């Protein structure tokens, strides 16, 4: 069976990515291959840590309000994960594919690579976070890091869908 | 490494004409602090402490004099400001005020968003703006959840930006709205004493009366921009109103602790106005003591709700600023490097405001104060601009942070929800530019009535 991994997060999601994944799956099915879709939702811990740093380190609010804000944001990201997975599942089922869903918290690239290694995904589909180009140049790109790590570890092919 | 390198470079440069050795060393320390405050390789208070330690280490001042700079009025006033915020959060009084306001006026999409904006703004009158953002966030996300909105929803984005921009505008409401205001006043106070030119300090009422109209215009502009940028989606608000009623109902009747907090905070504000600028920090500390004495607040609560690193940040930042000023380095910088005569009074006014507004998108607004004011005050004096006005201009403009997630904790929170992208906050530039323009009008027409002549 060919396994396609759609890796998304709070800031890395587009409907076009899902459409592209289904197109790839349809092409494989035409070649009489069995196709399974995995959706990995990464709650990006770096993003939450950054908010915590701002609230506690710059806003000078104590541990209690800082933790409340972080818990609230984590709960909201979880809610968003369920909404997005529901959208992917609906679209995939309309094409006749079943979907598995996993939610993890961590760094995007590391989480995707760890998942792909474990589940032997043949194709990894990701999209870029919505951030300015200059920031990508200065601080690096997580999507390109996924691509690099996947090549290094001999994992599946990585497709980066630009918005 | 950049900060250390810059610091070493300034120390090793040949001594310039008119600049003392101590002055050169103080500029080296300031350069290190600017870079570290901007890129935060270590926490902000640590930078302040390192800066303060380097003052005697580099021979800028004797150890006793340098350490004595830490014990300034702003530090003690800020303790009071944050204790008020912690008691308002801990007793639930601020949440109650927000929920009651929302329940009363939220009738349609426009009204809900406007009430979130105005409540976030108004609560900043007594609670420091970052704390208002932290207490409004669960309420706003509760409404978003009740309406089952997703990141593509305009209304969700408008609600979150109403909360963030409301607190950003509200941070300029008065002296209790942000800690940076007291930092501005402290820098002005030291400058006033050192230069012996400006006669009197700025009081609670004068500062608030000077900054509040600008804050009011900014929040009106934010309301218009948000209405234009995120028009209503035509949502049925029933579930959100039900949720608000449920949350408000869950609070029960007002507790004795909430009543006590209300009266003590109201009395403190009155006393700050009556007591005058010299005793503001004393009043803040005394009333904080009353809150502890009445057992409305315990020290454990105060420790849980406030990161007391702010004391270290402010104490150290003021010490570094004072070192630059007292060694004559700030004056030399203005004369030799930044000749400002050609600017004129209003040119310097716009330049200082613009620099503060620009820098605040990139670094902590308190750090902006510590970096800009020690130099801006002598610049103002050299062109005939009233330094007292700069003490209000600086903190207000350092609060105009509407665009980047790095600008204020409130913006970081709404970006952290995943609903807001940079493109959603770009119209914040309109509010910044409008506020800077309205600032000129208020400074020219309203401030003279308060005894704040820009061109005395």
Coordinates of C-alpha atoms in Angstrom, one line a residue:
Chain A
X1 CA 0.0 0.0 0.0
X2 CA 1.2 3.5 -0.8
X3 CA 0.9 5.8 2.2
X4 CA 0.5 9.6 1.7
X5 CA 1.2 11.8 4.7
X6 CA -0.5 15.2 4.8
X7 CA 1.4 17.2 7.5
X8 CA -0.4 20.3 8.7
X9 CA -0.3 22.6 11.6
X10 CA -2.0 25.8 12.9
X11 CA 0.0 28.0 10.5
X12 CA 0.6 25.4 7.8
X13 CA -2.6 24.5 6.1
X14 CA -4.4 25.2 2.8
X15 CA -7.3 23.6 1.0
X16 CA -5.1 23.4 -2.1
X17 CA -2.7 21.1 -0.2
X18 CA -5.6 18.6 0.5
X19 CA -6.7 18.9 -3.2
X20 CA -3.1 18.1 -4.3
X21 CA -2.9 15.1 -1.9
X22 CA -6.2 13.7 -3.4
X23 CA -4.9 14.3 -6.9
X24 CA -1.7 12.4 -6.1
X25 CA -3.8 9.6 -4.6
X26 CA -6.1 9.4 -7.6
X27 CA -3.0 9.1 -9.9
X28 CA -1.7 6.2 -7.9
X29 CA -5.1 4.6 -7.9
X30 CA -5.2 4.8 -11.7
X31 CA -2.0 2.7 -11.6
X32 CA -3.9 0.1 -9.5
X33 CA -2.1 0.9 -6.3
X34 CA -3.7 0.8 -2.9
X35 CA -3.6 4.3 -1.2
X36 CA -3.9 5.3 2.4
X37 CA -4.0 8.8 3.7
X38 CA -2.4 9.9 7.0
X39 CA -3.1 13.3 8.5
X40 CA -0.5 14.5 11.0
X41 CA -1.5 17.7 12.9
X42 CA 1.5 19.3 14.6
X43 CA 0.8 21.7 17.4
X44 CA 3.9 23.7 17.1
X45 CA 5.5 24.0 20.5
X46 CA 7.9 26.6 19.4
X47 CA 5.1 29.0 18.6
X48 CA 3.5 28.5 22.0
X49 CA 6.8 28.9 23.7
X50 CA 7.3 32.2 21.9
X51 CA 3.9 33.4 23.1
X52 CA 4.8 32.3 26.7
X53 CA 8.1 34.2 26.4
X54 CA 6.3 37.4 25.4
X55 CA 3.6 37.1 28.1
X56 CA 6.0 36.3 30.9
X57 CA 9.2 37.8 29.8
X58 CA 8.0 41.0 28.2
X59 CA 4.5 41.5 29.6
X60 CA 5.8 40.5 33.1
X61 CA 2.7 38.5 34.0
X62 CA 3.4 35.7 36.4
X63 CA 3.3 31.9 36.1
X64 CA -0.4 31.7 36.7
X65 CA -1.8 34.0 33.9
X66 CA 1.1 32.8 31.6
X67 CA 0.1 29.1 32.0
X68 CA -3.6 30.0 31.6
X69 CA -2.8 31.7 28.3
X70 CA -0.7 28.7 27.1
X71 CA -3.4 26.2 28.1
X72 CA -6.0 28.2 26.3
X73 CA -4.0 28.4 23.1
X74 CA -3.2 24.7 23.2
X75 CA -6.9 23.9 23.6
X76 CA -7.7 26.2 20.7
X77 CA -5.1 24.6 18.5
X78 CA -6.6 21.2 19.4
X79 CA -10.1 22.5 18.4
X80 CA -8.6 23.8 15.1
X81 CA -6.9 20.4 14.5
X82 CA -10.3 18.6 14.8
X83 CA -12.0 21.1 12.5
X84 CA -9.3 20.7 9.8
X85 CA -9.1 17.0 10.1
X86 CA -12.9 16.9 9.7
X87 CA -12.5 18.9 6.4
X88 CA -9.7 16.6 5.1
X89 CA -11.7 13.5 6.1
X90 CA -14.8 14.7 4.3
X91 CA -12.9 15.5 1.1
X92 CA -11.0 12.2 1.3
X93 CA -14.1 10.1 1.9
X94 CA -15.8 11.8 -1.1
X95 CA -12.9 10.3 -3.2
X96 CA -13.3 6.9 -1.5
X97 CA -10.2 7.0 0.7
X98 CA -9.9 6.3 4.4
X99 CA -8.0 8.7 6.7
X100 CA -6.0 8.1 9.9
X101 CA -5.4 11.1 12.1
X102 CA -2.6 11.8 14.6
X103 CA -2.1 15.0 16.7
X104 CA 1.3 15.7 18.2
X105 CA 3.0 18.6 19.9
X106 CA 6.6 19.5 19.0
X107 CA 8.7 21.1 16.3
X108 CA 7.2 20.7 12.9
X109 CA 10.1 19.2 10.9
X110 CA 11.1 16.8 13.6
X111 CA 7.5 15.6 14.2
X112 CA 6.9 15.0 10.5
X113 CA 10.2 13.1 10.0
X114 CA 9.6 11.0 13.1
X115 CA 6.1 10.1 11.9
X116 CA 7.2 9.4 8.3
X117 CA 10.0 7.1 9.6
X118 CA 7.6 5.2 11.8
X119 CA 4.8 4.8 9.3
X120 CA 6.9 4.4 6.2
X121 CA 5.1 7.1 4.2
X122 CA 6.0 7.2 0.5
X123 CA 4.9 10.7 -0.1
X124 CA 4.9 13.7 2.3
X125 CA 2.8 16.7 1.5
X126 CA 3.4 20.0 3.3
X127 CA 2.8 23.7 2.9
X128 CA 4.7 26.7 4.0
X129 CA 3.8 28.8 7.1
X130 CA 2.4 32.2 6.3
X131 CA 5.4 34.4 7.1
X132 CA 7.3 37.0 5.3
X133 CA 10.0 35.9 2.9
X134 CA 12.7 37.9 4.7
X135 CA 11.9 36.0 7.9
X136 CA 12.3 32.7 6.0
X137 CA 15.7 33.9 4.7
X138 CA 16.9 35.0 8.1
X139 CA 15.5 32.3 10.3
X140 CA 15.3 29.3 7.9
X141 CA 12.4 27.3 6.7
X142 CA 10.9 24.3 8.5
X143 CA 9.4 23.0 5.3
X144 CA 12.8 22.9 3.6
X145 CA 14.2 21.3 6.7
X146 CA 11.6 18.5 6.3
X147 CA 12.7 18.1 2.7
X148 CA 16.4 18.0 3.7
X149 CA 15.9 15.5 6.5
X150 CA 13.7 13.3 4.4
X151 CA 16.4 13.1 1.7
X152 CA 19.1 12.4 4.3
X153 CA 17.1 9.6 6.0
X154 CA 15.9 8.1 2.7
X155 CA 12.3 8.7 3.4
X156 CA 9.4 9.3 1.0
X157 CA 9.3 12.1 -1.6
X158 CA 8.4 15.5 -0.2
X159 CA 6.1 17.9 -2.0
X160 CA 6.0 21.4 -0.8
X161 CA 2.8 23.2 -1.9
X162 CA 3.2 26.9 -2.1
X163 CA 0.1 29.1 -1.6
Chain B
X1 CA 28.3 38.4 20.3
X2 CA 27.1 41.5 18.3
X3 CA 26.4 43.4 21.5
X4 CA 29.7 42.4 23.1
X5 CA 31.6 43.3 19.9
X6 CA 29.9 46.7 19.6
X7 CA 30.6 47.4 23.3
X8 CA 34.3 46.5 22.9
X9 CA 34.6 48.5 19.7
X10 CA 33.2 51.7 21.4
X11 CA 35.5 51.2 24.3
X12 CA 38.6 50.8 22.1
X13 CA 37.9 53.8 19.9
X14 CA 40.1 56.8 20.5
X15 CA 38.4 59.2 22.8
X16 CA 36.4 61.9 21.0
X17 CA 36.6 65.6 21.7
X18 CA 34.2 66.6 24.3
X19 CA 33.5 63.1 25.5
X20 CA 34.9 61.9 28.8
X21 CA 36.3 58.4 29.3
X22 CA 33.4 57.6 31.6
X23 CA 31.0 58.9 29.0
X24 CA 32.5 56.7 26.3
X25 CA 32.3 53.7 28.6
X26 CA 28.6 54.5 29.3
X27 CA 27.9 54.6 25.6
X28 CA 29.6 51.2 25.2
X29 CA 27.3 49.8 27.9
X30 CA 24.2 51.4 26.3
X31 CA 25.2 49.8 22.9
X32 CA 25.4 46.4 24.5
X33 CA 22.1 46.8 26.2
X34 CA 20.4 48.1 23.0
X35 CA 21.5 45.0 21.0
X36 CA 20.6 42.6 23.8
X37 CA 17.2 44.2 24.4
X38 CA 16.5 44.0 20.7
X39 CA 17.6 40.4 20.1
X40 CA 17.1 39.1 23.6
X41 CA 19.9 36.5 23.8
X42 CA 19.1 36.6 27.5
X43 CA 16.0 37.7 29.4
X44 CA 15.3 41.5 29.4
X45 CA 16.0 41.9 33.2
X46 CA 19.3 40.1 32.9
X47 CA 20.5 42.6 30.3
X48 CA 19.5 45.4 32.7
X49 CA 21.5 43.8 35.5
X50 CA 24.6 43.3 33.3
X51 CA 24.3 46.9 32.2
X52 CA 24.1 48.1 35.8
X53 CA 27.0 45.9 36.9
X54 CA 29.2 47.2 34.0
X55 CA 28.7 50.8 35.2
X56 CA 31.2 50.5 38.1
X57 CA 33.2 47.7 36.4
X58 CA 34.0 50.1 33.5
X59 CA 34.7 53.0 35.9
X60 CA 31.7 55.1 34.9
X61 CA 30.6 55.6 38.5
X62 CA 31.6 54.4 42.0
X63 CA 29.8 51.2 43.0
X64 CA 27.7 52.9 45.6
X65 CA 26.4 55.6 43.2
X66 CA 25.6 53.0 40.5
X67 CA 23.7 50.7 42.8
X68 CA 21.8 53.7 44.3
X69 CA 20.4 54.5 40.9
X70 CA 18.4 51.2 41.2
X71 CA 16.2 52.5 44.0
X72 CA 14.2 55.0 41.9
X73 CA 10.5 56.0 42.2
X74 CA 9.5 54.3 39.0
X75 CA 10.4 50.9 40.4
X76 CA 8.2 51.4 43.4
X77 CA 5.3 52.8 41.4
X78 CA 5.5 49.8 39.0
X79 CA 5.2 47.5 42.0
X80 CA 1.9 49.2 42.8
X81 CA 0.7 49.0 39.2
X82 CA 1.3 45.3 39.0
X83 CA -0.1 44.5 42.4
X84 CA -3.3 46.3 41.4
X85 CA -3.4 44.2 38.2
X86 CA -2.8 41.0 40.2
X87 CA -5.6 41.7 42.7
X88 CA -8.0 42.6 39.9
X89 CA -7.2 39.3 38.2
X90 CA -7.1 37.2 41.3
X91 CA -10.4 38.3 42.7
X92 CA -12.1 38.0 39.3
X93 CA -13.3 41.6 39.4
X94 CA -11.8 42.5 36.0
X95 CA -13.4 39.4 34.4
X96 CA -16.7 40.2 35.9
X97 CA -16.6 43.8 34.5
X98 CA -15.8 42.4 31.1
X99 CA -18.5 39.8 31.1
X100 CA -21.2 42.2 32.5
X101 CA -20.3 44.7 29.8
X102 CA -20.4 42.2 27.0
X103 CA -23.7 40.6 28.2
X104 CA -25.3 44.0 28.4
X105 CA -24.4 45.4 25.0
X106 CA -23.7 42.4 22.8
X107 CA -26.7 42.3 20.5
X108 CA -25.2 41.8 17.0
X109 CA -21.9 41.1 15.4
X110 CA -20.9 44.7 15.2
X111 CA -21.9 45.4 18.8
X112 CA -20.0 42.3 20.1
X113 CA -16.8 43.4 18.3
X114 CA -17.2 47.0 19.4
X115 CA -17.8 46.0 23.0
X116 CA -14.7 43.8 23.0
X117 CA -12.7 46.7 21.7
X118 CA -14.1 49.3 24.1
X119 CA -13.9 47.0 27.2
X120 CA -10.3 46.0 26.3
X121 CA -9.5 49.7 26.1
X122 CA -11.5 50.9 29.1
X123 CA -10.2 48.2 31.5
X124 CA -6.7 49.5 30.9
X125 CA -7.6 52.6 32.9
X126 CA -7.0 50.6 36.1
X127 CA -5.4 47.3 35.0
X128 CA -2.0 47.1 33.1
X129 CA -2.7 46.4 29.4
X130 CA -0.9 43.1 29.2
X131 CA -3.1 41.7 32.1
X132 CA -6.2 43.0 30.3
X133 CA -5.2 41.0 27.2
X134 CA -4.6 37.9 29.3
X135 CA -8.1 38.1 30.9
X136 CA -9.9 39.1 27.7
X137 CA -8.4 36.2 25.6
X138 CA -10.5 33.4 27.2
X139 CA -13.7 35.5 26.9
X140 CA -13.0 36.2 23.2
X141 CA -12.1 32.6 22.4
X142 CA -15.2 31.5 24.3
X143 CA -17.3 33.6 21.9
X144 CA -15.4 32.2 18.9
X145 CA -16.0 28.6 20.1
X146 CA -19.7 29.2 20.9
X147 CA -20.1 30.5 17.3
X148 CA -18.0 27.6 16.0
X149 CA -15.8 29.9 14.0
X150 CA -12.6 28.9 12.2
X151 CA -9.4 30.8 11.2
X152 CA -11.0 31.8 7.9
X153 CA -13.8 33.7 9.7
X154 CA -13.6 37.5 9.4
X155 CA -15.6 37.8 12.6
X156 CA -13.1 35.7 14.6
X157 CA -10.3 37.8 13.3
X158 CA -12.1 41.0 14.1
X159 CA -12.9 39.8 17.6
X160 CA -9.2 38.9 18.3
X161 CA -7.9 42.1 16.8
X162 CA -10.5 44.1 18.7
X163 CA -9.1 42.6 21.9
X164 CA -5.4 43.2 20.9
X165 CA -5.8 46.6 19.4
X166 CA -8.1 47.7 22.3
X167 CA -5.4 46.9 24.8
X168 CA -2.7 48.5 22.7
X169 CA -4.8 51.7 22.5
X170 CA -5.7 51.4 26.1
X171 CA -2.0 51.1 27.2
X172 CA -1.9 54.9 26.6
X173 CA -4.9 55.7 28.7
X174 CA -3.0 56.7 31.9
X175 CA -0.3 55.9 34.3
X176 CA -1.8 52.6 35.5
X177 CA -2.3 51.4 32.0
X178 CA 1.4 50.5 31.3
X179 CA 4.6 50.3 33.1
X180 CA 6.5 52.2 30.5
X181 CA 4.7 55.4 31.3
X182 CA 6.3 55.5 34.8
X183 CA 9.7 54.7 33.2
X184 CA 9.3 57.8 30.9
X185 CA 8.4 60.0 33.9
X186 CA 11.4 58.7 35.9
X187 CA 13.8 59.5 33.0
X188 CA 12.3 63.0 32.7
X189 CA 12.6 63.5 36.5
X190 CA 16.3 62.6 36.5
X191 CA 16.9 64.8 33.5
X192 CA 14.9 67.7 35.2
X193 CA 17.0 67.4 38.3
X194 CA 20.4 67.1 36.4
X195 CA 19.7 69.9 34.0
X196 CA 17.9 72.1 36.5
X197 CA 15.9 73.6 33.6
X198 CA 12.4 72.3 33.7
X199 CA 10.7 73.3 37.0
X200 CA 8.2 70.7 37.9
X201 CA 7.4 66.9 37.8
X202 CA 4.5 65.4 35.9
X203 CA 1.6 64.2 38.0
X204 CA -1.0 61.4 37.5
X205 CA -3.7 63.8 36.3
X206 CA -1.4 65.8 33.9
X207 CA 0.0 62.6 32.3
X208 CA -3.4 61.0 31.9
X209 CA -5.1 64.1 30.7
X210 CA -2.3 64.5 28.1
X211 CA -2.3 60.9 26.9
X212 CA -6.0 59.8 27.2
X213 CA -7.4 62.0 24.2
X214 CA -4.7 60.4 22.0
X215 CA -5.7 57.0 23.2
X216 CA -9.4 57.7 22.6
X217 CA -8.8 58.9 19.1
X218 CA -6.7 55.8 18.4
X219 CA -9.4 53.4 19.6
X220 CA -12.0 55.2 17.5
X221 CA -9.7 54.8 14.5
X222 CA -9.2 51.1 15.4
X223 CA -13.0 50.6 15.5
X224 CA -13.4 52.2 12.0
X225 CA -10.4 50.3 10.5
X226 CA -11.7 46.9 11.9
X227 CA -15.2 47.5 10.6
X228 CA -13.8 48.3 7.2
X229 CA -11.2 45.5 7.2
X230 CA -13.5 42.7 8.6
X231 CA -17.1 43.5 7.8
X232 CA -19.8 41.4 9.6
X233 CA -20.5 37.9 8.2
X234 CA -24.2 38.0 9.1
X235 CA -23.8 35.4 11.9
X236 CA -26.6 34.3 14.3
X237 CA -25.3 35.4 17.7
X238 CA -27.6 33.3 19.9
X239 CA -25.0 30.7 21.0
X240 CA -22.5 33.4 21.9
X241 CA -25.0 35.4 24.0
X242 CA -26.0 32.2 25.7
X243 CA -22.4 31.4 26.5
X244 CA -21.8 34.9 27.9
X245 CA -24.9 34.6 30.1
X246 CA -23.7 31.2 31.3
X247 CA -20.2 32.6 32.1
X248 CA -21.6 35.7 33.8
X249 CA -24.1 33.6 35.7
X250 CA -21.4 31.3 36.9
X251 CA -19.6 34.1 38.7
X252 CA -22.5 34.5 41.2
X253 CA -23.0 37.7 43.2
X254 CA -20.1 40.1 43.8
X255 CA -17.9 38.8 46.6
X256 CA -16.7 40.9 49.5
X257 CA -13.2 40.7 48.2
X258 CA -14.3 42.1 44.9
X259 CA -16.1 45.0 46.6
X260 CA -13.0 45.7 48.8
X261 CA -10.8 45.7 45.7
X262 CA -13.1 48.1 43.9
X263 CA -13.1 50.6 46.7
X264 CA -9.3 50.3 47.5
X265 CA -8.4 50.8 43.8
X266 CA -10.8 53.7 43.4
X267 CA -9.4 55.3 46.6
X268 CA -5.8 54.8 45.3
X269 CA -6.5 56.5 42.0
X270 CA -8.1 59.5 43.9
X271 CA -5.1 59.7 46.3
X272 CA -2.6 59.6 43.4
X273 CA -4.3 62.6 41.9
X274 CA -4.6 64.4 45.2
X275 CA -1.1 63.6 46.5
X276 CA 0.8 64.9 43.5
X277 CA 3.7 63.6 41.5
X278 CA 6.2 63.3 44.3
X279 CA 4.1 60.9 46.4
X280 CA 2.6 58.7 43.6
X281 CA 4.9 55.8 44.3
X282 CA 4.3 56.2 48.1
X283 CA 0.5 56.0 47.5
X284 CA 0.9 53.0 45.2
X285 CA 2.9 51.1 47.9
X286 CA 0.6 52.2 50.8
X287 CA -2.5 51.0 49.0
X288 CA -0.8 47.8 48.0
X289 CA -0.1 47.3 51.7
X290 CA -3.8 47.9 52.4
X291 CA -4.8 45.1 49.9
X292 CA -2.4 42.7 51.7
X293 CA -3.6 43.9 55.1
X294 CA -7.3 43.4 54.2
X295 CA -6.3 39.9 53.1
X296 CA -7.7 40.5 49.6
X297 CA -4.2 39.6 48.2
X298 CA -1.6 37.2 49.6
X299 CA 2.1 37.3 48.8
X300 CA 1.7 33.9 47.1
X301 CA -0.9 35.4 44.8
X302 CA 1.3 38.3 44.0
X303 CA 4.1 36.0 43.2
X304 CA 1.9 33.8 40.9
X305 CA 0.4 36.7 39.0
X306 CA 3.4 38.9 38.4
X307 CA 6.9 38.2 37.0
X308 CA 8.9 40.4 39.4
X309 CA 11.8 40.5 36.9
X310 CA 10.2 43.8 35.9
X311 CA 11.8 45.4 38.9
X312 CA 15.2 44.3 37.8
X313 CA 14.5 45.5 34.2
X314 CA 13.4 48.9 35.3
X315 CA 16.0 49.4 38.0
X316 CA 18.8 48.5 35.7
X317 CA 17.5 50.3 32.6
X318 CA 17.2 53.5 34.6
X319 CA 20.7 53.1 36.0
X320 CA 22.1 52.7 32.5
X321 CA 20.1 55.7 31.2
X322 CA 21.2 57.8 34.1
X323 CA 24.9 56.8 33.6
X324 CA 24.7 58.0 29.9
X325 CA 23.0 61.2 31.0
X326 CA 25.2 62.0 34.1
X327 CA 28.5 61.4 32.4
X328 CA 27.6 64.0 29.7
X329 CA 27.6 61.2 27.0
X330 CA 24.0 62.0 26.0
X331 CA 24.7 65.7 25.6
X332 CA 27.9 64.9 23.6
X333 CA 25.9 62.5 21.4
X334 CA 23.4 65.2 20.7
X335 CA 26.0 67.9 19.9
X336 CA 28.5 65.8 18.0
X337 CA 26.6 62.9 16.4
X338 CA 23.0 64.0 16.2
X339 CA 23.0 67.8 15.6
X340 CA 19.3 68.6 15.9
X341 CA 19.2 72.4 15.5
X342 CA 18.0 72.2 11.9
X343 CA 15.0 70.0 12.9
X344 CA 13.1 72.6 14.8
X345 CA 10.7 71.9 17.6
X346 CA 8.1 70.1 15.7
X347 CA 10.6 68.3 13.6
X348 CA 12.3 66.9 16.7
X349 CA 8.8 66.1 18.1
X350 CA 7.9 64.0 15.0
X351 CA 11.3 62.4 14.9
X352 CA 11.3 61.2 18.5
X353 CA 7.7 60.0 18.2
X354 CA 8.5 58.2 14.9
X355 CA 11.6 56.5 16.3
X356 CA 9.7 55.2 19.3
X357 CA 6.8 54.0 17.2
X358 CA 9.1 52.2 14.7
X359 CA 11.3 50.6 17.4
X360 CA 8.4 49.3 19.4
X361 CA 7.4 46.9 16.6
X362 CA 10.8 45.3 17.1
X363 CA 11.6 45.3 20.8
X364 CA 9.9 45.6 24.2
X365 CA 8.3 49.0 24.7
X366 CA 10.0 49.4 28.0
X367 CA 13.4 48.8 26.3
X368 CA 12.4 51.4 23.7
X369 CA 12.0 53.9 26.6
X370 CA 15.4 53.0 28.1
X371 CA 17.1 53.3 24.7
X372 CA 15.4 56.5 23.3
X373 CA 14.7 58.8 26.2
X374 CA 18.2 59.3 27.6
X375 CA 19.1 60.7 24.2
X376 CA 15.8 62.2 23.2
X377 CA 15.6 64.5 26.3
X378 CA 18.8 66.4 25.6
X379 CA 17.8 66.5 21.9
X380 CA 14.6 68.1 22.9
X381 CA 16.4 70.6 25.1
X382 CA 18.8 71.5 22.3
X383 CA 16.0 72.5 19.9
X384 CA 13.8 74.2 22.5
X385 CA 11.2 71.4 22.7
X386 CA 9.7 71.1 26.2
X387 CA 11.3 68.0 27.7
X388 CA 8.1 67.4 29.8
X389 CA 6.2 66.8 26.5
X390 CA 8.9 64.2 25.5
X391 CA 8.2 62.3 28.7
X392 CA 4.6 61.8 27.4
X393 CA 5.4 61.5 23.7
X394 CA 7.9 58.7 24.3
X395 CA 5.8 56.3 26.2
X396 CA 2.7 56.9 24.1
X397 CA 4.5 56.4 20.8
X398 CA 6.3 53.3 22.2
X399 CA 2.8 51.9 22.7
X400 CA 1.8 52.2 19.0
X401 CA 2.4 48.5 18.3
X402 CA -0.4 47.2 16.0
X403 CA 1.3 45.0 13.4
X404 CA 4.0 42.5 14.4
X405 CA 3.7 39.6 16.8
X406 CA 7.0 40.8 18.4
X407 CA 5.5 44.1 19.3
X408 CA 3.5 43.4 22.5
X409 CA 2.3 40.4 24.4
X410 CA -1.3 41.1 23.3
X411 CA -0.3 40.8 19.6
X412 CA 1.8 37.7 20.4
X413 CA -1.3 36.1 22.0
X414 CA -3.6 36.7 19.0
X415 CA -1.0 35.5 16.6
X416 CA -0.6 32.5 18.8
X417 CA -4.2 31.5 18.3
X418 CA -3.4 30.7 14.7
X419 CA -6.3 32.9 13.4
X420 CA -4.2 36.0 12.7
X421 CA -1.5 36.4 10.0
X422 CA 0.7 39.3 9.2
X423 CA -1.5 40.4 6.3
X424 CA -4.4 40.7 8.8
X425 CA -2.6 43.3 10.9
X426 CA -1.2 45.4 8.1
X427 CA -4.1 48.0 8.5
X428 CA -2.6 48.6 11.9
X429 CA -0.2 50.9 10.1
X430 CA -3.2 53.2 9.4
X431 CA -3.9 53.4 13.1
X432 CA -0.2 54.2 13.9
X433 CA -0.1 56.9 11.2
X434 CA -3.4 58.4 12.3
X435 CA -2.4 58.4 16.0
X436 CA 0.9 60.1 15.2
X437 CA -1.0 62.8 13.2
X438 CA -3.7 63.3 15.9
X439 CA -0.8 63.5 18.4
X440 CA 0.4 66.7 16.7
X441 CA -3.1 68.2 16.9
X442 CA -3.6 67.3 20.5
X443 CA -0.1 68.5 21.4
X444 CA -0.7 71.8 19.6
X445 CA -4.2 72.5 20.9
X446 CA -5.0 70.5 24.0
X447 CA -1.7 70.2 25.8
X448 CA -1.1 74.0 26.3
X449 CA -4.4 74.0 28.3
X450 CA -2.7 71.5 30.6
X451 CA 0.4 73.5 31.0
X452 CA 2.3 71.4 28.5
X453 CA 3.6 73.9 26.0
X454 CA 5.5 72.0 23.3
X455 CA 7.4 75.2 22.4
X456 CA 7.7 77.0 25.7

